[in-house]
Amino acid sequence: RGFHGRQAELVRVTQALATAEAPIALVTGPAGVGKTSLAVHWAHTHCAAYPDGRLFADLRGHSGTDPAEPADVLREFLLALGVEAPAVPASPEAAAALFRSLVKERRLLVVLDNAKDSAQVRPLLPGGTACATVVTGRTRLDGIMASDCATPVPVDVLDEDEAARLLTGALDGVPESDAAAVRTVARLCDGLPLALRIAAARVRARRHRTVADLAVELADEQARLALLSVEDTGVETALRASVARLDAADARLLAALGHSFTRESDAYAAAAAAGIPLAEARAGLDRLADAHLVQEAAPGRYTLHDLVRLYARGLPATRLGVGADLGADVGADAVTRRLVDHWLRAQLAAVDVFDPNGYRTVPPPDDLETNLPVPEFPVPDFPSRDAVLAWFIDEQESLVAAVAAAARLGDDSRTWRIAAVLWPLVQWRPHPGWQVPLRTALAAAERVGSAEGVGRLRATTGMLLVETGQFARAEAYLTGSLAPLRSFAPEVAAHTLVLVGMVRQRLGDFDGALAALDEAARTARAIDHPTAPTLEHYHATHLALAERDFTAAAGHVARCLETIPEEEIAGWRPLIWESYGVALHHSGLHQEARDALLSALEATEEEDLPARTVRALTRLGEVAAVLDGPAGEAAYRARAERLQASLDPS
């Protein structure tokens, strides 16, 4: 009753049962998602296509009771088909054979609901191509797909719009003033139809309660599962039946994932969370995905629905095998500590590949390798810089969460280190959202008195502010990083001084800019760093521009570009072309400025630096305003705004 939506899934069932070779549809999905409702609704609307009969059986695969025996179901089917009780074979194999022969030529629909596994289903499949079978279950039933060519029809939670419509229908409509509360309840119910119907029942059964009242109650994570239960049904009851089918090791893995501070986990993070070997984590994740307790959001990446996460956090010790030798503690703090160390170790390995010179990495905490949950605990393999950058982009949400998690644990040493090696993301994908973890980490470095941490984090924060165009704020962070960097990382100090020069140039302090660039070149030369020739020509370029010797400036730019070290990863080409173009523009050489900025644009796109691409487009707009008028400027600015919108975090 009250079936809602699922049009795409209904079409898939129809298509699956139109298959001449194997008309079997496998409707699978998590507990409470509405698999039975979907199957029964489809069956009722297609009765006419099966005039020789319809058979339904609840196989009780996840009902909290013993699953139905195939022999017992076959007996009921045979009796329904007119076989006299004494003639029903005692042997399950013989009963299955009789069933297949009886229905082989009939146009019959069989609905096998709540299947435990493929072995339970297989004897109940009718023979012939005129019969159709709809199977529902919480596991994927890969065996039936392999042996009988069944077609999967996965069913997931509803999106927010569909969930809100289901809830509104279950409430017989709501006033417009409750529309926002309805959407809030839909989100808190995780789009799960069972939860949404229970939520509606709570409101309808309590005359003085409103949807807004329920939204406030459900916001309490500690009470949410209890609120989404009524009498003998509820989300917690449904999940308990699913988890009851797990062995203790998989239940422990689920509990660890429930305590994870990240929305997604790959096998490496899952292994760290549970404190188990990587191979065990991979196998366990596959079994949990088969049971629809985790979802494979992308190849090799798994997530939990919110209600499953809440249930997993409260799994009882008896389910987890506490007291047995089943691995590491899966309490919240223990899981958080292992995950913080996992993300720090993975970042350090990534940065070692990204920056083989090693001057932008940080020393690990003394106990990082001694606290491994299992010996030789692995981190992802990074075959190239491109692989590193792709990993950083994929994991940016987890890395930011790791900074906050380390801070919650009160581990200032790990807090500042995790944030200090976020710099590839800050440089390649800068956005204002990085300011929060950097600010948290800087405070941690200051509390433990780490001059290196303070220097690196001020420099990274200054770089972020430069990359996002906040030049006035950037200068204080950049200059404040120089004293500690000169002691711990003079190479980084040299690059930071280049940024100081860029900032001062933008702020109109041209003498200060030249002084910073001169010091950058001298710092690199003092340590015989490979970028010293590049920085010397870069300083000479701007010195020639200040003296309006444009021929000399062009020569130094050419030599500056020629001397960039092959392994350098600071994005020197776009930086050199951009600052050269800006200086030419300020000198009144607008066409020359455009040529330089177009070179900067080409370099930013080639090196995949979208934030700098935005900057180059913006500077080109300023030049176009002089050369082409408002229309030319507007075209560049529109491109910059579109790209910037794609970079801003949602």
XYZ file of C-alpha atoms in Angstrom:
650
model
C 0.000 0.000 0.000
C 1.130 3.520 -0.723
C 3.831 2.378 -3.158
C 5.706 5.375 -4.502
C 8.149 6.069 -7.315
C 10.727 3.512 -8.475
C 9.759 3.903 -12.120
C 13.262 3.145 -13.384
C 13.494 -0.023 -11.287
C 10.044 -1.197 -12.421
C 11.148 -0.811 -16.022
C 14.317 -2.819 -15.297
C 12.253 -5.676 -13.827
C 10.088 -5.715 -16.959
C 13.178 -5.747 -19.171
C 14.807 -8.508 -17.120
C 11.742 -10.740 -17.390
C 11.506 -10.146 -21.124
C 14.762 -12.067 -21.523
C 13.895 -15.228 -23.454
C 16.844 -17.259 -22.152
C 16.537 -16.568 -18.412
C 13.512 -14.556 -17.242
C 14.818 -14.038 -13.690
C 15.024 -10.608 -12.035
C 17.162 -10.209 -8.913
C 15.845 -7.268 -6.890
C 18.613 -6.612 -4.362
C 19.389 -3.820 -1.935
C 19.863 -2.881 1.709
C 17.405 -3.550 4.518
C 14.301 -1.364 4.465
C 14.823 -0.065 0.921
C 11.508 -1.438 -0.352
C 12.517 -4.520 -2.343
C 9.409 -6.496 -1.399
C 7.126 -3.550 -2.133
C 8.728 -3.157 -5.540
C 8.413 -6.848 -6.402
C 4.796 -7.149 -5.213
C 3.764 -3.898 -6.906
C 5.270 -5.067 -10.183
C 3.596 -8.472 -9.843
C 0.167 -6.962 -9.216
C 0.422 -4.681 -12.231
C 1.525 -7.561 -14.517
C -0.881 -10.293 -13.378
C -2.544 -10.503 -16.783
C 0.715 -11.568 -18.398
C 0.762 -14.753 -16.259
C -2.682 -16.359 -16.593
C -1.533 -19.793 -15.365
C -0.828 -18.608 -11.841
C 1.244 -16.603 -9.429
C 3.265 -18.109 -6.573
C 4.745 -16.159 -3.658
C 7.079 -17.388 -0.912
C 8.778 -15.553 1.947
C 12.138 -17.278 2.224
C 12.884 -15.532 5.566
C 16.526 -15.045 4.626
C 16.920 -11.995 6.857
C 13.946 -12.132 9.177
C 15.612 -12.878 12.478
C 14.189 -16.428 12.319
C 15.349 -19.594 10.628
C 15.365 -19.274 6.834
C 12.773 -21.279 4.950
C 13.911 -24.685 3.746
C 13.599 -25.070 -0.040
C 11.913 -28.475 0.458
C 9.145 -26.867 2.543
C 8.572 -24.140 -0.046
C 8.483 -26.702 -2.853
C 5.859 -28.710 -0.971
C 3.624 -25.624 -0.711
C 4.168 -24.796 -4.388
C 3.309 -28.336 -5.509
C 0.153 -28.396 -3.392
C -0.863 -25.051 -4.892
C -0.324 -26.509 -8.363
C -2.743 -29.348 -7.637
C -0.433 -32.161 -6.569
C -2.066 -34.358 -3.927
C -0.193 -34.349 -0.614
C 0.729 -38.074 -0.770
C 2.199 -37.531 -4.233
C 4.638 -34.816 -3.136
C 8.126 -36.374 -3.305
C 10.020 -36.666 -0.035
C 13.344 -35.946 -1.699
C 14.063 -32.216 -2.243
C 15.715 -33.040 -5.564
C 12.707 -34.999 -6.748
C 10.322 -32.284 -5.565
C 12.324 -29.660 -7.499
C 12.287 -31.813 -10.622
C 8.506 -32.314 -10.361
C 8.004 -28.584 -9.874
C 10.036 -27.738 -12.980
C 8.229 -30.297 -15.105
C 4.779 -29.113 -13.960
C 5.377 -25.475 -14.829
C 7.610 -25.907 -17.866
C 4.875 -25.040 -20.381
C 2.913 -22.642 -18.152
C 2.950 -18.865 -18.117
C 3.594 -18.581 -14.405
C 5.028 -15.855 -12.164
C 7.073 -16.848 -9.110
C 8.065 -14.284 -6.486
C 10.761 -15.477 -4.067
C 11.023 -12.831 -1.372
C 13.799 -12.238 1.170
C 16.250 -14.831 -0.100
C 19.190 -15.815 2.060
C 21.550 -16.932 -0.702
C 21.713 -18.533 -4.132
C 21.658 -22.072 -2.756
C 18.262 -21.436 -1.177
C 16.836 -19.961 -4.393
C 18.178 -22.349 -7.012
C 15.838 -25.339 -6.314
C 12.830 -23.012 -6.477
C 13.440 -21.680 -9.973
C 10.810 -22.894 -12.469
C 11.842 -24.498 -15.722
C 11.086 -23.219 -19.185
C 11.116 -19.725 -20.647
C 7.377 -19.056 -20.253
C 7.743 -18.721 -16.473
C 9.155 -15.596 -14.861
C 10.823 -15.290 -11.459
C 11.373 -12.246 -9.280
C 13.814 -12.788 -6.419
C 14.421 -10.216 -3.665
C 17.301 -10.294 -1.221
C 19.776 -8.282 0.784
C 22.763 -10.028 -0.803
C 23.766 -9.701 -4.440
C 23.089 -13.390 -5.220
C 25.977 -13.528 -7.669
C 25.632 -17.317 -7.828
C 22.237 -17.113 -9.535
C 23.650 -14.631 -12.019
C 26.512 -16.996 -12.780
C 24.544 -20.258 -12.981
C 21.148 -19.108 -14.282
C 21.910 -15.856 -16.148
C 19.654 -13.842 -13.842
C 19.507 -10.080 -14.358
C 20.297 -7.832 -11.359
C 17.920 -4.998 -10.502
C 19.703 -3.062 -7.724
C 17.549 -0.867 -5.491
C 19.107 1.930 -3.439
C 17.773 4.582 -1.101
C 15.657 7.375 -2.560
C 17.136 10.732 -3.438
C 15.986 13.684 -1.373
C 13.219 14.754 -3.756
C 11.710 11.268 -4.021
C 12.067 10.713 -0.281
C 10.263 13.975 0.448
C 7.452 12.972 -1.932
C 7.077 9.569 -0.282
C 6.944 11.165 3.170
C 4.423 13.755 2.027
C 2.225 11.028 0.545
C 2.441 8.924 3.694
C 1.312 11.971 5.696
C -1.618 12.572 3.292
C -0.054 15.890 2.351
C 1.579 18.627 4.415
C 1.150 22.408 4.467
C 3.657 24.480 2.529
C 5.062 25.796 5.804
C 6.282 22.261 6.629
C 8.091 21.727 3.312
C 11.564 22.471 4.736
C 10.956 20.167 7.705
C 9.823 17.383 5.366
C 13.105 17.607 3.455
C 15.061 17.594 6.709
C 13.287 14.440 7.881
C 13.845 12.871 4.452
C 17.601 13.492 4.811
C 17.727 12.216 8.376
C 15.865 9.075 7.303
C 18.650 8.569 4.760
C 16.107 8.206 1.945
C 15.187 4.760 3.306
C 11.510 3.982 2.604
C 11.072 1.936 5.810
C 12.429 4.822 7.898
C 10.267 7.346 6.046
C 7.079 5.339 6.647
C 7.893 4.952 10.349
C 8.560 8.690 10.567
C 5.167 9.358 8.983
C 3.508 6.934 11.411
C 5.044 8.775 14.366
C 3.639 12.096 13.211
C 0.196 10.736 12.354
C -0.139 8.844 15.648
C 0.644 11.901 17.768
C -1.976 14.531 17.208
C 0.039 17.426 18.627
C 3.354 16.553 16.947
C 4.455 18.181 13.717
C 7.001 17.222 11.095
C 9.205 20.014 12.441
C 9.072 18.440 15.921
C 10.159 15.114 14.463
C 13.000 16.773 12.545
C 14.365 18.178 15.812
C 14.137 14.763 17.496
C 15.796 12.905 14.640
C 18.705 15.355 14.620
C 19.915 13.613 17.800
C 22.110 10.780 16.459
C 21.930 8.922 19.772
C 18.129 8.661 19.562
C 17.596 8.389 15.812
C 17.484 4.610 15.445
C 15.119 4.267 18.405
C 12.814 6.893 16.933
C 12.755 5.013 13.629
C 11.288 1.905 15.266
C 7.653 1.076 16.048
C 6.415 -2.082 17.715
C 7.828 -5.074 15.815
C 9.376 -3.208 12.916
C 12.049 -0.610 12.413
C 15.398 0.218 10.903
C 17.340 -1.209 13.834
C 15.432 -4.495 13.662
C 16.051 -4.772 9.930
C 19.761 -4.044 10.290
C 20.094 -6.464 13.188
C 18.843 -9.272 10.949
C 21.418 -8.360 8.285
C 24.317 -8.127 10.733
C 23.300 -11.415 12.350
C 24.392 -13.147 9.134
C 27.947 -11.778 9.439
C 30.784 -13.587 11.129
C 32.542 -11.805 13.993
C 35.429 -10.540 11.811
C 33.086 -8.859 9.319
C 31.015 -7.405 12.156
C 34.222 -5.915 13.606
C 35.100 -4.426 10.224
C 31.607 -2.909 9.969
C 31.926 -1.458 13.483
C 35.320 0.050 12.613
C 33.897 1.629 9.458
C 31.063 3.027 11.558
C 33.621 4.865 13.691
C 35.618 6.129 10.693
C 35.754 9.919 10.378
C 35.650 9.742 6.572
C 32.599 9.263 4.345
C 34.417 6.866 1.994
C 37.031 4.193 2.597
C 39.237 2.234 0.272
C 40.722 -1.077 1.348
C 43.816 0.640 2.819
C 41.750 2.919 5.052
C 39.398 0.079 6.008
C 42.357 -2.099 6.979
C 43.748 0.717 9.116
C 40.380 1.377 10.759
C 39.938 -2.264 11.738
C 43.615 -2.966 12.388
C 43.703 -5.951 10.007
C 45.838 -6.971 7.007
C 44.996 -5.448 3.660
C 43.887 -8.735 2.076
C 41.435 -9.357 4.921
C 40.015 -5.855 4.548
C 39.483 -6.320 0.810
C 37.676 -9.625 1.304
C 35.617 -8.224 4.183
C 34.555 -5.157 2.206
C 33.404 -7.384 -0.628
C 31.305 -9.465 1.761
C 29.805 -6.350 3.370
C 29.003 -4.970 -0.081
C 27.400 -8.288 -1.007
C 25.175 -7.882 2.074
C 24.417 -4.254 1.097
C 25.798 -3.024 4.427
C 28.343 -0.938 2.534
C 27.996 0.495 -0.969
C 30.740 0.598 -3.581
C 30.483 4.288 -4.446
C 33.258 3.977 -7.067
C 35.621 1.152 -8.006
C 37.419 0.194 -4.800
C 35.781 2.938 -2.705
C 33.107 2.115 -0.155
C 30.639 4.122 1.873
C 27.994 3.474 4.540
C 24.527 4.939 4.573
C 24.089 7.138 7.647
C 21.634 4.844 9.436
C 23.934 1.849 8.890
C 26.815 3.921 10.271
C 24.832 4.740 13.412
C 23.899 1.096 13.890
C 27.488 -0.061 13.322
C 28.763 2.257 16.034
C 26.480 0.592 18.561
C 27.202 -3.035 17.703
C 27.300 -5.051 20.943
C 30.541 -6.535 22.194
C 29.118 -10.044 21.838
C 28.776 -9.562 18.074
C 32.339 -8.290 17.797
C 33.919 -11.240 19.542
C 35.433 -9.094 22.300
C 37.642 -11.278 24.430
C 38.642 -13.453 21.488
C 41.836 -12.930 19.503
C 40.135 -11.166 16.608
C 42.351 -8.151 16.143
C 42.606 -4.560 17.280
C 40.211 -2.481 19.342
C 37.391 -1.035 17.212
C 36.286 1.656 19.641
C 35.999 5.204 18.378
C 39.317 6.549 19.729
C 41.326 3.507 18.650
C 39.896 3.620 15.122
C 40.556 7.365 14.897
C 44.192 6.986 15.990
C 44.883 4.264 13.446
C 43.229 6.240 10.653
C 45.121 9.428 11.517
C 48.377 7.492 11.262
C 47.244 5.863 8.017
C 46.547 9.205 6.337
C 49.816 10.690 7.612
C 51.856 7.707 6.366
C 50.061 7.767 3.008
C 50.662 11.505 2.595
C 54.351 11.193 3.397
C 54.707 8.383 0.841
C 52.837 10.456 -1.744
C 54.946 13.572 -1.189
C 58.155 11.523 -1.459
C 57.092 10.645 -5.031
C 55.743 14.094 -5.832
C 58.851 15.892 -4.583
C 61.865 13.564 -4.933
C 64.147 16.347 -3.685
C 62.507 15.913 -0.299
C 62.640 19.511 0.854
C 58.875 19.876 1.129
C 58.252 16.878 3.345
C 58.186 16.819 7.144
C 59.771 14.403 9.625
C 57.259 11.820 10.908
C 56.457 11.474 14.604
C 58.920 9.165 16.363
C 56.263 6.521 17.047
C 54.572 6.522 13.625
C 56.059 3.227 12.439
C 56.021 1.519 15.841
C 52.248 2.005 16.207
C 51.310 -0.020 13.117
C 48.226 -2.219 13.658
C 49.874 -5.113 11.797
C 53.498 -5.537 10.650
C 54.443 -4.021 7.290
C 51.122 -2.241 7.008
C 50.928 -0.891 3.424
C 49.884 2.445 1.961
C 48.760 2.997 -1.651
C 51.357 2.700 -4.388
C 52.194 5.931 -6.230
C 53.849 5.212 -9.588
C 54.018 8.830 -10.758
C 53.374 12.459 -9.882
C 50.105 12.333 -11.787
C 49.029 9.389 -9.636
C 49.942 11.351 -6.502
C 47.954 14.401 -7.545
C 44.954 12.237 -8.489
C 45.142 10.556 -5.057
C 45.324 13.902 -3.245
C 42.290 15.158 -5.169
C 40.306 11.966 -4.485
C 41.193 11.993 -0.792
C 41.067 15.718 -0.032
C 37.924 15.398 2.110
C 39.501 12.557 4.107
C 42.753 14.476 4.600
C 40.938 17.537 5.921
C 38.928 15.249 8.216
C 42.195 13.688 9.430
C 43.475 17.108 10.542
C 40.290 17.679 12.552
C 40.410 14.121 13.958
C 44.010 14.494 15.135
C 43.053 17.784 16.774
C 40.111 16.103 18.572
C 42.513 13.491 19.915
C 44.682 16.310 21.276
C 47.681 15.097 19.241
C 49.198 18.421 18.193
C 52.271 16.777 16.662
C 50.226 14.786 14.158
C 47.770 17.649 13.593
C 50.368 20.057 12.242
C 52.206 17.385 10.243
C 49.107 16.194 8.354
C 48.234 19.755 7.377
C 51.836 20.651 6.496
C 51.879 18.014 3.754
C 48.613 19.209 2.259
C 50.646 21.653 0.170
C 50.225 19.802 -3.186
C 46.466 20.304 -2.871
C 46.866 23.906 -1.751
C 49.065 24.663 -4.746
C 47.256 22.621 -7.405
C 43.645 22.945 -6.172
C 43.511 26.031 -3.926
C 40.209 27.182 -2.456
C 39.262 29.079 0.719
C 38.154 25.860 2.450
C 41.786 24.976 3.135
C 42.044 27.875 5.583
C 40.236 25.980 8.370
C 42.562 22.937 8.585
C 45.629 25.151 8.114
C 44.489 27.439 10.928
C 43.821 24.413 13.182
C 47.253 22.984 12.405
C 49.090 26.283 12.889
C 47.586 26.600 16.360
C 48.730 23.032 17.122
C 52.298 23.768 15.955
C 52.361 26.889 18.120
C 51.134 24.933 21.167
C 53.935 22.355 20.908
C 56.507 25.011 20.047
C 57.444 23.513 16.680
C 59.275 26.250 14.795
C 59.398 24.033 11.712
C 55.642 23.444 11.873
C 54.951 27.147 12.327
C 57.226 28.068 9.415
C 55.836 25.505 7.004
C 52.201 26.190 7.869
C 52.566 29.968 7.634
C 54.214 29.518 4.245
C 51.478 27.165 3.033
C 48.758 29.492 4.299
C 50.458 32.416 2.561
C 50.679 30.409 -0.658
C 46.942 29.630 -0.386
C 46.145 33.321 0.039
C 48.317 34.200 -2.969
C 46.681 31.522 -5.113
C 43.215 32.774 -4.135
C 44.120 36.427 -4.753
C 44.215 37.622 -1.109
C 47.544 39.418 -1.440
C 47.261 41.822 1.495
C 46.634 38.972 3.963
C 49.249 36.767 2.339
C 52.243 39.015 3.025
C 52.097 38.712 6.824
C 51.928 34.900 6.690
C 54.722 34.639 4.138
C 57.132 36.987 5.874
C 56.290 35.405 9.243
C 57.393 32.006 7.905
C 60.867 33.063 6.797
C 62.816 32.963 10.073
C 62.008 29.324 10.935
C 62.215 28.215 7.296
C 65.758 29.550 6.970
C 66.744 27.082 9.708
C 64.707 24.011 8.728
C 64.024 24.351 5.001
C 66.019 27.106 3.270
C 64.853 25.791 -0.139
C 61.249 26.486 0.876
C 62.339 29.876 2.219
C 63.697 30.765 -1.242
C 60.401 29.873 -2.928
C 58.467 31.728 -0.231
C 60.531 34.854 -0.923
C 59.443 34.666 -4.579
C 55.833 34.720 -3.392
C 56.672 37.687 -1.152
C 58.031 39.467 -4.230
C 54.853 38.688 -6.193
C 52.654 39.966 -3.362
C 54.608 43.184 -2.986
C 54.503 43.774 -6.735
C 50.695 43.415 -6.661
C 50.488 45.781 -3.690
C 52.576 48.441 -5.497
C 55.728 48.009 -3.381
C 58.126 47.517 -6.294
C 61.305 48.186 -4.276
C 60.185 45.673 -1.662
C 59.449 43.152 -4.411
C 62.960 43.522 -5.851
C 64.489 43.116 -2.397
C 62.535 39.869 -1.809
C 63.544 38.442 -5.202
C 67.179 39.343 -4.578
C 67.095 37.573 -1.219
C 65.399 34.528 -2.830
C 68.239 34.225 -5.355
C 70.919 34.676 -2.675
C 69.284 32.090 -0.400
C 69.185 29.491 -3.183
C 72.787 30.256 -4.196
C 74.011 29.942 -0.582
C 72.796 26.336 -0.409
C 73.696 25.623 -4.055
C 70.082 24.765 -4.841
C 69.266 23.859 -8.481
C 66.792 26.743 -8.717
C 69.486 29.354 -7.989
C 70.114 30.251 -11.672
C 66.369 30.482 -12.291
C 65.881 32.803 -9.325
C 68.857 34.961 -10.300
C 67.456 35.525 -13.789
C 63.981 36.051 -12.314
C 65.366 38.820 -10.088
C 67.302 40.272 -13.016
C 64.116 40.309 -15.115
C 62.291 42.478 -12.627
C 65.331 44.678 -12.060
C 65.501 45.340 -15.828
C 61.754 46.032 -15.914
C 62.165 48.560 -13.077
C 64.838 50.277 -15.161
C 62.547 50.020 -18.230
C 65.175 48.026 -20.096
C 62.648 45.785 -21.797
C 65.154 44.135 -24.117
C 67.259 42.984 -21.174
C 64.119 41.866 -19.327
C 63.051 39.677 -22.251
C 66.504 38.084 -22.380
C 66.466 37.278 -18.674
C 62.961 35.780 -18.974
C 64.198 33.458 -21.714
C 67.188 32.343 -19.613
C 64.968 32.088 -16.547
C 62.712 29.601 -18.362
C 65.698 27.659 -19.753
C 67.227 27.097 -16.307
C 64.165 25.679 -14.521
C 65.340 22.326 -13.064
C 63.675 19.307 -14.643
C 62.461 17.925 -11.299
C 61.155 21.257 -9.983
C 57.470 21.136 -9.021
C 56.785 24.725 -7.970
C 54.996 25.700 -11.186
C 57.750 28.100 -12.220
C 56.802 28.549 -15.905
C 53.299 29.939 -15.289
C 54.555 32.034 -12.378
C 57.364 33.577 -14.455
C 55.163 34.336 -17.450
C 52.362 35.754 -15.298
C 54.540 38.088 -13.228
C 56.383 39.192 -16.384
C 53.067 39.937 -18.111
C 51.751 41.916 -15.133
C 54.959 43.970 -15.009
C 54.770 44.710 -18.752
C 51.143 45.761 -18.377
C 52.046 48.156 -15.572
C 54.829 49.510 -17.790
C 52.355 50.328 -20.550
C 53.468 47.566 -22.947
C 50.009 46.057 -23.263
C 50.483 43.932 -26.389
C 53.695 42.461 -25.004
C 51.849 41.865 -21.722
C 49.128 39.982 -23.584
C 51.695 37.740 -25.281
C 53.326 36.940 -21.938
C 49.988 36.261 -20.241
C 48.885 33.996 -23.082
C 52.080 32.026 -22.470
C 51.180 31.928 -18.774
C 47.700 30.670 -19.679
C 49.148 27.911 -21.857
C 51.527 26.866 -19.066
C 48.830 26.791 -16.380
C 46.621 24.602 -18.543
C 49.501 22.296 -19.461
C 50.557 21.910 -15.810
C 46.926 21.544 -14.652
C 46.892 24.576 -12.340
C 43.286 25.762 -12.648
C 43.479 28.462 -9.973
C 46.425 30.042 -11.780
C 44.478 29.677 -15.028
C 41.764 31.795 -13.419
C 44.387 34.381 -12.487
C 45.886 34.422 -15.988
C 42.432 34.874 -17.541
C 41.681 37.710 -15.112
C 44.970 39.482 -15.987
C 44.249 38.972 -19.693
C 40.903 40.647 -19.098
C 42.671 43.664 -17.592
C 44.909 43.895 -20.645
C 41.975 43.372 -23.019
C 40.155 46.279 -21.363
C 42.914 48.532 -22.711
C 43.424 46.870 -26.076
C 39.912 45.694 -26.987
C 37.510 47.564 -24.757
C 34.792 46.271 -22.399
C 33.665 43.407 -24.643
C 37.137 41.863 -24.738
C 37.529 42.200 -20.987
C 34.102 40.639 -20.364
C 34.943 37.572 -22.473
C 38.044 36.762 -20.430
C 36.302 37.452 -17.132
C 33.404 35.162 -18.077
C 35.852 32.313 -18.743
C 37.574 32.981 -15.429
C 34.282 32.998 -13.521
C 33.123 29.714 -15.071
C 36.381 28.009 -14.168
C 36.364 29.471 -10.664
C 32.820 28.208 -10.094
C 33.988 24.690 -10.981
C 36.781 24.934 -8.386
C 34.780 26.216 -5.435
C 33.931 23.385 -2.998
C 30.250 22.480 -2.804
